[in-house]
mmCIF file of C-alpha atoms in Angstrom:
data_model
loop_
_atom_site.group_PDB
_atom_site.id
_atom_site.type_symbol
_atom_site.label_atom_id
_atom_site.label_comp_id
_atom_site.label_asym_id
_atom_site.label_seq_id
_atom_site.Cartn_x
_atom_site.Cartn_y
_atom_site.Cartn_z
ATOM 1 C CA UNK A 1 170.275 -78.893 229.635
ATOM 2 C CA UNK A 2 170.278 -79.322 225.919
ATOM 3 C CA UNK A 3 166.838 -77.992 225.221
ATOM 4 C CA UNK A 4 168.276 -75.102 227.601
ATOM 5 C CA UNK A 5 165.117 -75.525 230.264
ATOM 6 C CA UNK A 6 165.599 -74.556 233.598
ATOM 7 C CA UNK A 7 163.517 -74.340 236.955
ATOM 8 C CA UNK A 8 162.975 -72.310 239.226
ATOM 9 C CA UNK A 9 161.603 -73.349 242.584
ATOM 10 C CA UNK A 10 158.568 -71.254 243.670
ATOM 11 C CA UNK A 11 156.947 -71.952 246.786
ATOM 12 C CA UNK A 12 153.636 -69.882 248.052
ATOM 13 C CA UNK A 13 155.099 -68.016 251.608
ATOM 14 C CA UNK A 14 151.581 -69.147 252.672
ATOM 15 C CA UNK A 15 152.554 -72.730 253.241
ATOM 16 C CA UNK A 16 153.842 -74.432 255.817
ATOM 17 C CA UNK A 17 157.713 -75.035 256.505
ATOM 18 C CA UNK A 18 158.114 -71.219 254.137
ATOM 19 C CA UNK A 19 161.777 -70.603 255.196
ATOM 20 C CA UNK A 20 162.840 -67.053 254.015
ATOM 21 C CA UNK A 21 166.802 -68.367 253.990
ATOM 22 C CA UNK A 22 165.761 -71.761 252.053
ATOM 23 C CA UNK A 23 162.916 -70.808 249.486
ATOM 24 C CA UNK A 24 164.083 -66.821 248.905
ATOM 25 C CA UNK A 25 167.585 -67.173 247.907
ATOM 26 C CA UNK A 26 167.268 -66.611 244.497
ATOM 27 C CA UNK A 27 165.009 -63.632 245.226
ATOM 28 C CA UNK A 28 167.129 -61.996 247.594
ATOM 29 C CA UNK A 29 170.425 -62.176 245.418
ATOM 30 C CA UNK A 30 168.148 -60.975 242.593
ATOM 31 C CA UNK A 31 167.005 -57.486 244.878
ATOM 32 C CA UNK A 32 171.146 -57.269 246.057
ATOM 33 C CA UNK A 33 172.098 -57.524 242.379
ATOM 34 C CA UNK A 34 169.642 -54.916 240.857
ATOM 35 C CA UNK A 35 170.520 -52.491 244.073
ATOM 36 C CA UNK A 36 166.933 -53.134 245.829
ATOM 37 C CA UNK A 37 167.721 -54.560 248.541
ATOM 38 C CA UNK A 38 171.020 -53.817 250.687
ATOM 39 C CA UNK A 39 171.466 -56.410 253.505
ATOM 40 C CA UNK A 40 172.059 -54.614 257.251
ATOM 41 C CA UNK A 41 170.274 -51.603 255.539
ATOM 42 C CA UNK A 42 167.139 -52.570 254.090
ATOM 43 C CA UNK A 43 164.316 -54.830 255.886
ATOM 44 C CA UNK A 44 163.717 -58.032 254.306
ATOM 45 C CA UNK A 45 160.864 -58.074 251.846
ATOM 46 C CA UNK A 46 160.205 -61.685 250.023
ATOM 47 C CA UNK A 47 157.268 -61.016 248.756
ATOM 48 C CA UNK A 48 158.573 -57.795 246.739
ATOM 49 C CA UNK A 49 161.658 -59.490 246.007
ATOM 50 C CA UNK A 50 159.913 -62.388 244.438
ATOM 51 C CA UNK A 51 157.462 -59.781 242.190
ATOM 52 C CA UNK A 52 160.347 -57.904 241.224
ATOM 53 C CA UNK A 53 162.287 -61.131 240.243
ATOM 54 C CA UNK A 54 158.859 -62.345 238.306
ATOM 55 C CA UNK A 55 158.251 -58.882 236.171
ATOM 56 C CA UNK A 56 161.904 -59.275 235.470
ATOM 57 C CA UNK A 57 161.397 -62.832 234.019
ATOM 58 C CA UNK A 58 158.332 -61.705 232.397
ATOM 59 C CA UNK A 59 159.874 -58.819 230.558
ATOM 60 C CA UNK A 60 162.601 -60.959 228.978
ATOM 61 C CA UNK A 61 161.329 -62.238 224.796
ATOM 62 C CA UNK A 62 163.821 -65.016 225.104
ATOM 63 C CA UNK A 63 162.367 -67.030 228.173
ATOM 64 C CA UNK A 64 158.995 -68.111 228.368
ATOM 65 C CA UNK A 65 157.376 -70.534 230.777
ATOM 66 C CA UNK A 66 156.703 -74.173 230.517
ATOM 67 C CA UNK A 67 154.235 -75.796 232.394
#
């Protein structure tokens, strides 16, 4: 918390036990919040939700990724 690092759970859709309601959360709320995704309207798309969430993260100078 002090060296403000965070993660940021990212499991392949490939692999077995993928749950769309327990890996995609963050990637859903992400497509509500930037008005791509409207639940009841719009089918559910993980993988573009999880792209989308990715560029976003990318585009951003202040947060980088630690491996």
């Amino acid at each position: 918390k002090e060296k403000k690092i965070f993660q940021i759970p990212w499991m392949h859709a490939a692999r077995h036990g993928w749950d769309v309601e327990k890996d995609a959360p963050l990637f859903r709320n992400w497509a509500i919040h930037t008005g791509k995704f409207q639940p009841g309207i719009d089918k559910p798309d993980p993988k573009t939700w999880k792209a989308n969430f990715r560029c976003a993260m990318n585009s951003l100078p202040d947060i980088e990724e630690v491996k």
